[in-house]
N, C-alpha and C. Protein backbone atom coordinates (compact mmCIF):
# COMPACT_ATOMS: atom_id res chain seq x y z
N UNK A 1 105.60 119.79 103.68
CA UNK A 1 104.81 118.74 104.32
C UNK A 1 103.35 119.21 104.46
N UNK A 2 102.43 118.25 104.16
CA UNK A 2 100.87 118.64 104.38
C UNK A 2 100.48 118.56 105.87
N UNK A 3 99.93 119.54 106.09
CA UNK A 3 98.93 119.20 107.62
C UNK A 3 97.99 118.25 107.51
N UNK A 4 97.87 117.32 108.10
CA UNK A 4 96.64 116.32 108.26
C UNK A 4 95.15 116.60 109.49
N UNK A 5 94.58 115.90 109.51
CA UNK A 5 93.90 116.20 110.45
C UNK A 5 94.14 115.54 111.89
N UNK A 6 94.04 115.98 112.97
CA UNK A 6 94.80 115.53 114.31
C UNK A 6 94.20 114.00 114.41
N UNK A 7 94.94 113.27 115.63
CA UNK A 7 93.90 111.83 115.58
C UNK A 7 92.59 111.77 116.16
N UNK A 8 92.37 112.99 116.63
CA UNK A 8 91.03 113.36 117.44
C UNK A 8 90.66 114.61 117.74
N UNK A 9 89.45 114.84 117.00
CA UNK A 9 88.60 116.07 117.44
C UNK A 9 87.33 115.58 117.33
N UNK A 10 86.58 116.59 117.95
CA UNK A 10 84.63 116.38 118.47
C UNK A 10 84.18 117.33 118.12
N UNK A 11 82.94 117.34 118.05
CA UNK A 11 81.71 118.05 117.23
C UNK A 11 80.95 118.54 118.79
N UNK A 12 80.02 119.11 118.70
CA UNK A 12 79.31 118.75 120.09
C UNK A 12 78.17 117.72 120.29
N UNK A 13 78.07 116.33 119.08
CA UNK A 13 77.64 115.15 119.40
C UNK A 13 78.39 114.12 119.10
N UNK A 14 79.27 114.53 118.46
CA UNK A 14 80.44 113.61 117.89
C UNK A 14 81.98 113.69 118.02
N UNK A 15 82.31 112.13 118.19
CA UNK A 15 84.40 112.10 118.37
C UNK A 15 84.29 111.82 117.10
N UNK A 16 85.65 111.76 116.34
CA UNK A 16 86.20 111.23 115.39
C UNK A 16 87.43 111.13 115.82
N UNK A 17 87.89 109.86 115.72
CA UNK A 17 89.17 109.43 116.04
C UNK A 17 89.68 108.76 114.89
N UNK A 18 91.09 108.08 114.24
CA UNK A 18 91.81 107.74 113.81
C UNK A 18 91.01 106.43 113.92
N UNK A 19 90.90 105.09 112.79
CA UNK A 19 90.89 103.98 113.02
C UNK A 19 91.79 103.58 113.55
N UNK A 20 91.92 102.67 114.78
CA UNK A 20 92.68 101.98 115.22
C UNK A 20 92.62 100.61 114.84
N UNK A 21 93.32 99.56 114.37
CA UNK A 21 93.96 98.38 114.06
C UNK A 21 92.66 97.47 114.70
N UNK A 22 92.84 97.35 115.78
CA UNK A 22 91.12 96.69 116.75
C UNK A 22 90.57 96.92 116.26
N UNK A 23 89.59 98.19 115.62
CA UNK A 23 88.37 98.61 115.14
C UNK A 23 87.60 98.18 113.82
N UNK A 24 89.00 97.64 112.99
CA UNK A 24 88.73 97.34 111.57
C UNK A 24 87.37 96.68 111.32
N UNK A 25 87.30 95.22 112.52
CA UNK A 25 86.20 94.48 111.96
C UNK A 25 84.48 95.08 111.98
N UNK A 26 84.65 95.60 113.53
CA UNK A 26 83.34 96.61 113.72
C UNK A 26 83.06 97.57 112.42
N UNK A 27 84.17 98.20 111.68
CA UNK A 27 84.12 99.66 111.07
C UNK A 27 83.55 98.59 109.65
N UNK A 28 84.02 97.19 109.15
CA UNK A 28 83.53 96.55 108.46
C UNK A 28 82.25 96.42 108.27
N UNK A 29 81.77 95.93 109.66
CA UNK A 29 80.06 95.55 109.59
C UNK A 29 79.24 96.91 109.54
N UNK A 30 79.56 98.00 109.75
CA UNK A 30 79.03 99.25 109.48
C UNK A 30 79.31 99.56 108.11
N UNK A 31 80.37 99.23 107.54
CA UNK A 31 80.69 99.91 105.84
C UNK A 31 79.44 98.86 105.66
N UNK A 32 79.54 97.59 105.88
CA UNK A 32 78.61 96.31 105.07
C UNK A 32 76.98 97.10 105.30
N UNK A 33 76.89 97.73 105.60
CA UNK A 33 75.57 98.24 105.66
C UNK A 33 75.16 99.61 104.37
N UNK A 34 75.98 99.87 103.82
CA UNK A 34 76.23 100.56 102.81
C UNK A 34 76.02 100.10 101.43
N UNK A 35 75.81 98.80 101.65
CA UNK A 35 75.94 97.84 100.14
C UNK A 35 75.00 99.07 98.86
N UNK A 36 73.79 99.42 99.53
CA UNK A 36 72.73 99.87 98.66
C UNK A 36 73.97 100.91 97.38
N UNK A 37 75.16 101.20 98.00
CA UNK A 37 76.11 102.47 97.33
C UNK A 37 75.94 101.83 95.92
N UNK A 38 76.15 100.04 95.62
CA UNK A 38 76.49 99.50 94.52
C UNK A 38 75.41 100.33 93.68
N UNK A 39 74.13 100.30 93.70
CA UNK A 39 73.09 100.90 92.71
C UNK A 39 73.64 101.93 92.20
N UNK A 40 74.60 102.86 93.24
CA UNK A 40 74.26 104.57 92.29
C UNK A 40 76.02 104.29 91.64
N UNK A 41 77.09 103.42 92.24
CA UNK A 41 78.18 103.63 91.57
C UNK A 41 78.68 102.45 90.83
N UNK A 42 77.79 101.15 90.73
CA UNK A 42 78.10 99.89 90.01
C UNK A 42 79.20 99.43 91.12
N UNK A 43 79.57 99.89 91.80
CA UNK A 43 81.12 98.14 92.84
C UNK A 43 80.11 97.71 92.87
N UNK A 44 80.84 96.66 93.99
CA UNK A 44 80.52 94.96 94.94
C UNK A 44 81.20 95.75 95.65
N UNK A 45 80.30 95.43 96.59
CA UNK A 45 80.55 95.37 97.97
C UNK A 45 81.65 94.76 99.02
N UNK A 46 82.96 95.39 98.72
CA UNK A 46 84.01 94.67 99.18
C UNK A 46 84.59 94.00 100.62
N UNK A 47 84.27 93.05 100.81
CA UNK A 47 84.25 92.73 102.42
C UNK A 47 85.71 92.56 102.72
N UNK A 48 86.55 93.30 102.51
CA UNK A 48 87.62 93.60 103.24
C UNK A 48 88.35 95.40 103.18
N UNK A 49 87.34 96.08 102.59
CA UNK A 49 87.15 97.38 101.91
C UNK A 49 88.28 98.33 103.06
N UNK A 50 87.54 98.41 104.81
CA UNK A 50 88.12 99.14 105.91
C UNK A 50 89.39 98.62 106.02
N UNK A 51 89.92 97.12 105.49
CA UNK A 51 90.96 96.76 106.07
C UNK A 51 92.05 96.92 105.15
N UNK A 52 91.38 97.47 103.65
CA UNK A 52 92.55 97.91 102.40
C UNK A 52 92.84 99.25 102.51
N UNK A 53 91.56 100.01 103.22
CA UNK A 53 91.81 101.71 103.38
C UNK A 53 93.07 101.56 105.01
N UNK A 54 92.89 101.11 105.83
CA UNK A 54 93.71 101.34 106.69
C UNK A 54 94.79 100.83 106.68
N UNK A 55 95.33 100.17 105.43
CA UNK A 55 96.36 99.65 105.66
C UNK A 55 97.27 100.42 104.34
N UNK A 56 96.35 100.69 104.04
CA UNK A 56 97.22 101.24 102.31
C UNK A 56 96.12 102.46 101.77
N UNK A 57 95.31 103.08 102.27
CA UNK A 57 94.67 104.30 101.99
C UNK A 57 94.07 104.19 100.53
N UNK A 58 93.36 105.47 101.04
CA UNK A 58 92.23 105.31 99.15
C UNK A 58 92.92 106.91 98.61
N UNK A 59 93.94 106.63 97.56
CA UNK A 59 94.64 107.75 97.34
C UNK A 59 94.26 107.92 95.82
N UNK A 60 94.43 109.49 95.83
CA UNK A 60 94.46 109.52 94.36
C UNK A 60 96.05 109.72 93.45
N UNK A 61 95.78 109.56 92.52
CA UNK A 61 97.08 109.38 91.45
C UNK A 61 97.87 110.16 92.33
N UNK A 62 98.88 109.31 91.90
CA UNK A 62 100.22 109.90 92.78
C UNK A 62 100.23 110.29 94.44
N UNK A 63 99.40 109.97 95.06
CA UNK A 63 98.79 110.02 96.76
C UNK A 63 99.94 109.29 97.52
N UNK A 64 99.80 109.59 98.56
CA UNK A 64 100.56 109.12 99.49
C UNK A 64 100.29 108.75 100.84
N UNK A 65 100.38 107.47 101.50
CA UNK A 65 99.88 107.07 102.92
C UNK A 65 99.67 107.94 103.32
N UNK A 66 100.31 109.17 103.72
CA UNK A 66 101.20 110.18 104.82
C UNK A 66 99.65 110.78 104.76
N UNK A 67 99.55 110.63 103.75
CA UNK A 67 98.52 112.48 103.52
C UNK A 67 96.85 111.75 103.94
N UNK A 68 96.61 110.81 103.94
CA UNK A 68 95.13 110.15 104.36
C UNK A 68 94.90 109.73 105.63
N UNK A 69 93.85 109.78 105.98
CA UNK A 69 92.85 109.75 107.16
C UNK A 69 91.48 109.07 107.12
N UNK A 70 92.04 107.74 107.63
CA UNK A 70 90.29 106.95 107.95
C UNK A 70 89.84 107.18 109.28
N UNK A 71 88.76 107.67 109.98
CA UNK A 71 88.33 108.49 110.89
C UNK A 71 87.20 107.17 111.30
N UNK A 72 86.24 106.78 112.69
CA UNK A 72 85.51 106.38 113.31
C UNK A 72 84.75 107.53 113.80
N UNK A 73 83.61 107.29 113.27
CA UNK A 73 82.63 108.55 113.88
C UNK A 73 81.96 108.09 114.92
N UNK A 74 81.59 108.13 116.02
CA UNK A 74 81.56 108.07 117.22
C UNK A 74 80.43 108.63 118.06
N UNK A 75 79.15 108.22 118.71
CA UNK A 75 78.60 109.70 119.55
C UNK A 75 79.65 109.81 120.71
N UNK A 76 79.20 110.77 121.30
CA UNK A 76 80.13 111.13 122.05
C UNK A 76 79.88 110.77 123.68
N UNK A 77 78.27 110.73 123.73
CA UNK A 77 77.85 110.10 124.83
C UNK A 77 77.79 108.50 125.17
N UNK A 78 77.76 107.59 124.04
CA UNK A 78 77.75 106.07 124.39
C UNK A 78 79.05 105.81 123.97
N UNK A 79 79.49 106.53 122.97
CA UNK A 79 80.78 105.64 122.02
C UNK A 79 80.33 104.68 120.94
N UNK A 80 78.69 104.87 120.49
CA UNK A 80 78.69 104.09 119.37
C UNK A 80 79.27 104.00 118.58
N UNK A 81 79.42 103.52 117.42
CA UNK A 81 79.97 104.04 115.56
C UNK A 81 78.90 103.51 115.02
N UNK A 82 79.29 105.25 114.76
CA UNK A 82 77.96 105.57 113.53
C UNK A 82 78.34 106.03 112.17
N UNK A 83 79.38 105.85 112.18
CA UNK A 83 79.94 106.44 111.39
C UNK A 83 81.07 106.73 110.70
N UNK A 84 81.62 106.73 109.01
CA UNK A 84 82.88 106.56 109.19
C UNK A 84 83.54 107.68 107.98
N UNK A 85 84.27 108.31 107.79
CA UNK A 85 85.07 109.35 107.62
C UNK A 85 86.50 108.99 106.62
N UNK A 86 86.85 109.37 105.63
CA UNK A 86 88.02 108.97 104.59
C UNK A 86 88.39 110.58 103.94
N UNK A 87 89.36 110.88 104.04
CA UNK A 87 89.93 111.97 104.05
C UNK A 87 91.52 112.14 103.30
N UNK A 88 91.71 112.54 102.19
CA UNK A 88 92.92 112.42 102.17
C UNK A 88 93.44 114.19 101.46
N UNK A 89 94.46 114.48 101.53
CA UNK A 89 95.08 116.05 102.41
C UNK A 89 95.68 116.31 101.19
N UNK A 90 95.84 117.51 100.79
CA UNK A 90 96.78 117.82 99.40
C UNK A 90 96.16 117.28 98.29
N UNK A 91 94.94 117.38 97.65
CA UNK A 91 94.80 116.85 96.63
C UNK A 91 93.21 117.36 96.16
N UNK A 92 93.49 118.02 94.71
CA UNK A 92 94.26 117.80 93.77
C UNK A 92 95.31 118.86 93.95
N UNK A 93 95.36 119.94 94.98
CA UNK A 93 96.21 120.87 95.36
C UNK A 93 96.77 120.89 96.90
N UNK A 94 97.97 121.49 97.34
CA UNK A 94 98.10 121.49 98.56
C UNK A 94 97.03 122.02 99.60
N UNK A 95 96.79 123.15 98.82
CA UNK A 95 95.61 123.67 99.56
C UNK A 95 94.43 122.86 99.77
N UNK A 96 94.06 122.09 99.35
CA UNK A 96 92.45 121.08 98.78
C UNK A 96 92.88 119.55 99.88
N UNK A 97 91.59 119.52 100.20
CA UNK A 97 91.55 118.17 101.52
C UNK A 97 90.41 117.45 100.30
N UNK A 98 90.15 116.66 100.21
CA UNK A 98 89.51 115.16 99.61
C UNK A 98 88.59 115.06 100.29
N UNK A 99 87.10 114.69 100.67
CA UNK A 99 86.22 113.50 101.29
C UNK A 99 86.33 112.43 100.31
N UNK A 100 86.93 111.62 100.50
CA UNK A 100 86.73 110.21 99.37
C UNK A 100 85.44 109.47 100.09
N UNK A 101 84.97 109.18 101.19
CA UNK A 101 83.84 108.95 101.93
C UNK A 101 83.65 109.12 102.96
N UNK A 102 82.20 109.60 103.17
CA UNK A 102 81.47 109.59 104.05
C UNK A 102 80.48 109.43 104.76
N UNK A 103 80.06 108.20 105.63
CA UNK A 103 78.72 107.49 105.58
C UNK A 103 78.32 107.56 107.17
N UNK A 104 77.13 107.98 107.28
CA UNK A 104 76.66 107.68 108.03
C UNK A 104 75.44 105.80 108.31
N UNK A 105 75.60 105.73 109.73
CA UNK A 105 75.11 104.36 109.38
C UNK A 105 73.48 104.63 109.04
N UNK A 106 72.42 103.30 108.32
CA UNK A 106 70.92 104.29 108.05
C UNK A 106 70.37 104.11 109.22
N UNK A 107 70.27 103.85 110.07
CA UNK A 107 69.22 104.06 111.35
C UNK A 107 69.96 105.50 111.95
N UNK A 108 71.40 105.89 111.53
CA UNK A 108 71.35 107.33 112.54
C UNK A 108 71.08 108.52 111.42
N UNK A 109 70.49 108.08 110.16
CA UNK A 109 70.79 109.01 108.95
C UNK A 109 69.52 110.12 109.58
N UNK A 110 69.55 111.02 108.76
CA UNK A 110 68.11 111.62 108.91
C UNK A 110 68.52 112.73 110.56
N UNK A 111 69.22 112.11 110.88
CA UNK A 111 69.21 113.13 112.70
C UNK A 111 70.22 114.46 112.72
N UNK A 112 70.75 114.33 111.35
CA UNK A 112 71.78 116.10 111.47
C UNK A 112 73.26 115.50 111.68
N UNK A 113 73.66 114.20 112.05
CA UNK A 113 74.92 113.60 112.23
C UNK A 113 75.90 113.67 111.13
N UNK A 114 75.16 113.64 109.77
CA UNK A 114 76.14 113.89 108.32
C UNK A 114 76.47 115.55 108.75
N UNK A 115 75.67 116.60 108.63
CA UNK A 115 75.84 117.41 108.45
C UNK A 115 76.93 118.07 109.54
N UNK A 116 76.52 117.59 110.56
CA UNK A 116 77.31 117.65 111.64
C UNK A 116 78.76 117.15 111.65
N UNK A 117 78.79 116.33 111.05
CA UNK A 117 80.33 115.68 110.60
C UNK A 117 80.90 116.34 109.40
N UNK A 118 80.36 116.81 108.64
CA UNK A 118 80.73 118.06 107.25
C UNK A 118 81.06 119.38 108.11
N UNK A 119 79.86 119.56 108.83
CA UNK A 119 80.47 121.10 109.57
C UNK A 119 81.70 121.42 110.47
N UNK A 120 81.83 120.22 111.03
CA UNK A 120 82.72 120.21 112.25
C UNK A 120 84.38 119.72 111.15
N UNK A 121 84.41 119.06 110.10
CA UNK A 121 85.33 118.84 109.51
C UNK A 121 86.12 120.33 108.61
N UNK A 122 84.90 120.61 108.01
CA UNK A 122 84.93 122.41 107.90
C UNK A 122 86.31 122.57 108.49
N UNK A 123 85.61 123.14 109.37
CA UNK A 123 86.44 123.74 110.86
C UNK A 123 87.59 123.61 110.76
N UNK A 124 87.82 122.06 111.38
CA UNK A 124 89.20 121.70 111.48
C UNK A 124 89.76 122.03 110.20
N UNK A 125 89.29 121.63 109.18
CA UNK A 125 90.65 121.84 107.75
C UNK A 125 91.05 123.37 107.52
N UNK A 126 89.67 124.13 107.80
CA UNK A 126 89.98 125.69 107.89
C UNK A 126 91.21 126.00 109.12
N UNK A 127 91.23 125.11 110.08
CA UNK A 127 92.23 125.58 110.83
C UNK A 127 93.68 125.50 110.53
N UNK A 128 93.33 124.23 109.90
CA UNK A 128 94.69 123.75 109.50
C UNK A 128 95.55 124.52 107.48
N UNK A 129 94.58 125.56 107.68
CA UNK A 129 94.93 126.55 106.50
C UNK A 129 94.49 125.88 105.12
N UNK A 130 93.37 124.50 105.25
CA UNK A 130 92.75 124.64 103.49
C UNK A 130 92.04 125.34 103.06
N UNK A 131 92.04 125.62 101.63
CA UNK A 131 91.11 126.22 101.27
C UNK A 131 89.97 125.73 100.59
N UNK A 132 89.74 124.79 99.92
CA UNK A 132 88.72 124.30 99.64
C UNK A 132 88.65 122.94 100.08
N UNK A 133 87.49 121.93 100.08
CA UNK A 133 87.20 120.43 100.40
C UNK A 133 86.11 120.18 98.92
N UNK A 134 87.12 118.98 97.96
CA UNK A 134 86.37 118.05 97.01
C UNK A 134 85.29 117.03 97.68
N UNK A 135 84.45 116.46 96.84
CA UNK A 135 83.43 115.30 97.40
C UNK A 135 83.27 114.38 95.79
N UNK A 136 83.94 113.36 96.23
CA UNK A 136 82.43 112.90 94.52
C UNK A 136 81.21 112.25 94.91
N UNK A 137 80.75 112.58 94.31
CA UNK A 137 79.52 112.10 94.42
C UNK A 137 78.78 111.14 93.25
N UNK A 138 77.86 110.03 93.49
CA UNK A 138 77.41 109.42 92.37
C UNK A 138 76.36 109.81 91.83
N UNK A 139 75.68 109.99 90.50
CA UNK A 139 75.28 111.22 90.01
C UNK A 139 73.61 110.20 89.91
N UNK A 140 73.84 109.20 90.30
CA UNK A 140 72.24 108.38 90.48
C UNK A 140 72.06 108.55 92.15
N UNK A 141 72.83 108.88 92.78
CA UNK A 141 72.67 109.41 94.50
C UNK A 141 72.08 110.38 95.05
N UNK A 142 70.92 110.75 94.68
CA UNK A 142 70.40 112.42 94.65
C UNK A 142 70.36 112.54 95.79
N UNK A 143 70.30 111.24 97.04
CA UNK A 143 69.82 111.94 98.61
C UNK A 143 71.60 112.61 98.55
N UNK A 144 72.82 112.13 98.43
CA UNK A 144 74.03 112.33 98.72
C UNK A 144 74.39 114.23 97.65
N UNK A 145 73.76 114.10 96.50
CA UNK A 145 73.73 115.05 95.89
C UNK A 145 73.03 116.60 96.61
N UNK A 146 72.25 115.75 96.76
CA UNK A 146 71.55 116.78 97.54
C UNK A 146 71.75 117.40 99.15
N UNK A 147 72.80 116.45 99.73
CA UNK A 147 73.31 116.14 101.07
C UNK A 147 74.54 117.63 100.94
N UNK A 148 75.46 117.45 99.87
CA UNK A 148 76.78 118.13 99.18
C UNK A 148 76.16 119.39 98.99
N UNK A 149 75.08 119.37 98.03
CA UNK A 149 74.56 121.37 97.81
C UNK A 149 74.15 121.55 98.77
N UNK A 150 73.39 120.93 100.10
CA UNK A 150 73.00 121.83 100.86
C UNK A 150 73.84 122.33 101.67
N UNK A 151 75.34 121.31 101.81
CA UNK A 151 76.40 122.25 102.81
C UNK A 151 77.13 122.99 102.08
N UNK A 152 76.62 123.50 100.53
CA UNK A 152 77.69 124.70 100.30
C UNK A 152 78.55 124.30 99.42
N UNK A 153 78.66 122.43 98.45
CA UNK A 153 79.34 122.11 97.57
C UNK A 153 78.53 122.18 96.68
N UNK A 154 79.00 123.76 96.12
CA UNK A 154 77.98 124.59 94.85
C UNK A 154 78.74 124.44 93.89
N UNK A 155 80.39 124.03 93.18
CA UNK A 155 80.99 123.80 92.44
C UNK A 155 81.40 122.47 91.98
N UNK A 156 81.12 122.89 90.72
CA UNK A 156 81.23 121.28 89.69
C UNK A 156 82.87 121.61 89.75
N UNK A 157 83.64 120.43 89.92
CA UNK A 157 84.93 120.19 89.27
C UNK A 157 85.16 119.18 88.23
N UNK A 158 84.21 118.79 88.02
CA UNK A 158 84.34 117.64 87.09
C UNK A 158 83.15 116.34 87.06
N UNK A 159 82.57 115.49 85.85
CA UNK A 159 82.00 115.05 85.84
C UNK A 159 82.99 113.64 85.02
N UNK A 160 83.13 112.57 85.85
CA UNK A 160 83.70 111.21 85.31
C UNK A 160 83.00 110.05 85.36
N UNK A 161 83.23 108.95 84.28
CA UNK A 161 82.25 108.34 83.93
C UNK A 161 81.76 107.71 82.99
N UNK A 162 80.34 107.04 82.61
CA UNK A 162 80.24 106.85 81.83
C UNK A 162 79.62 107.74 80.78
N UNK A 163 79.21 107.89 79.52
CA UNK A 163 78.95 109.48 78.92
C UNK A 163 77.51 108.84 78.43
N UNK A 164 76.70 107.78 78.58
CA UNK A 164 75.37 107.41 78.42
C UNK A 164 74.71 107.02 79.59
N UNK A 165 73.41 107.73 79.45
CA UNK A 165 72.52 107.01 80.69
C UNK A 165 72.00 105.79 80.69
N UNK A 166 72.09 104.67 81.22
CA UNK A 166 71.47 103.37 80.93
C UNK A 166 71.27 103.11 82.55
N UNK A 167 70.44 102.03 82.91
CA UNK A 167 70.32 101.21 84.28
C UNK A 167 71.85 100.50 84.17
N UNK A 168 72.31 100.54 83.27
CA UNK A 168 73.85 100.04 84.06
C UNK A 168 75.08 100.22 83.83
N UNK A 169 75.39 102.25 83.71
CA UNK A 169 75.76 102.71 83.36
C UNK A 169 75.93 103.59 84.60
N UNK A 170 77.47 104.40 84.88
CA UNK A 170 77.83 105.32 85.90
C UNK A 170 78.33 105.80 86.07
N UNK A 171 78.28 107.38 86.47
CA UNK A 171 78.67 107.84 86.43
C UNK A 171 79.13 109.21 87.87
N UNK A 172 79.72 110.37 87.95
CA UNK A 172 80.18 110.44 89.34
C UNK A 172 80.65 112.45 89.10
N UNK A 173 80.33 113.10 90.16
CA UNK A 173 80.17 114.90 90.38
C UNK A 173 81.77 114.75 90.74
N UNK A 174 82.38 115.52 90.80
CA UNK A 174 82.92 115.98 91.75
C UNK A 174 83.04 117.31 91.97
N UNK A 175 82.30 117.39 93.55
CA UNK A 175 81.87 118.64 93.65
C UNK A 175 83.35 119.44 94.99
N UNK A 176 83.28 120.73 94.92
CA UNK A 176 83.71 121.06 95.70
C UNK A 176 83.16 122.85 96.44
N UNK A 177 83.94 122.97 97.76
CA UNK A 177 83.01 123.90 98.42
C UNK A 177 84.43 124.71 99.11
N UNK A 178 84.47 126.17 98.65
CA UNK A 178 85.18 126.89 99.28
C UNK A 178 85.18 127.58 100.57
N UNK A 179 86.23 127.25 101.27
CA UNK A 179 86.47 127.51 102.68
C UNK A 179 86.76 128.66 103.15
């Protein structure tokens, strides 16, 4: 059996809790603020996106409910959401935890809250005995590219995609960072 991550741990500015069922529509209008993602990875902007991850997870081949985690990032002093967290455990190895996403909202970007939510996630997966954490990243995303090398996701695992550069053409890192 994989360890997951608990339904709640804190940073020292941030909760992350488990989406709860209530939260979906709020955690919606915060993903909907993300639209700009379409430029660096070609989607649409799916307006029911939080309510397909919490009900049926964003897994990879062969994945399983059990092993994923949609998270509400939280300050810790108001209870805003700022933020939201996708995680899934065992993959592509037992040892290896996933970020499938992670967004901060843009008015809290820029304040140390990403990094702060990478560091503090660290932690926990190191506790829970992983050894490394994947990210993909979109390879027209340089603030997000550049977000990944500076916490230490110095390894290419793979580059998927399209194999020409065009304005409408895309392609995606996947980087990862040993624990």
């Amino acid at each position: 059996m994989i360890s997951v991550l608990p339904e709640r741990w804190q940073s020292r500015n941030l909760v992350f809790r488990r989406l709860l069922e209530n939260e979906i529509t709020e955690m919606q209008n915060l993903y909907s603020g993300s639209q700009y993602i379409s430029e660096w990875d070609g989607s649409e902007l799916n307006a029911s996106q939080i309510e397909q991850w919490y009900y049926t997870g964003d897994l990879p081949p062969g994945g399983v409910k059990e092993n994923y985690c949609l998270f509400a990032v939280r300050l810790m002093d108001s209870n805003e959401l700022i933020g939201i967290l996708s995680v899934y455990h065992g993959y592509p190895k037992n040892n290896s935890a996933y970020i499938a996403f992670l967004y901060i909202c843009k008015d809290k970007q820029g304040q140390g809250f990403g990094k702060e939510s990478e560091i503090q996630l660290s932690d926990e997966l190191k506790k829970l005995g992983y050894k490394e954490i994947r990210a993909n990243v979109a390879v027209k995303n340089w603030p997000a590219i550049r977000f990944w090398i500076n916490a230490g996701f110095n390894g290419v695992s793979g580059i998927y995609g399209d194999k020409v550069h065009a304005a409408n053409t895309f392609a995606n890192l996947e980087l990862f960072k040993i624990l």
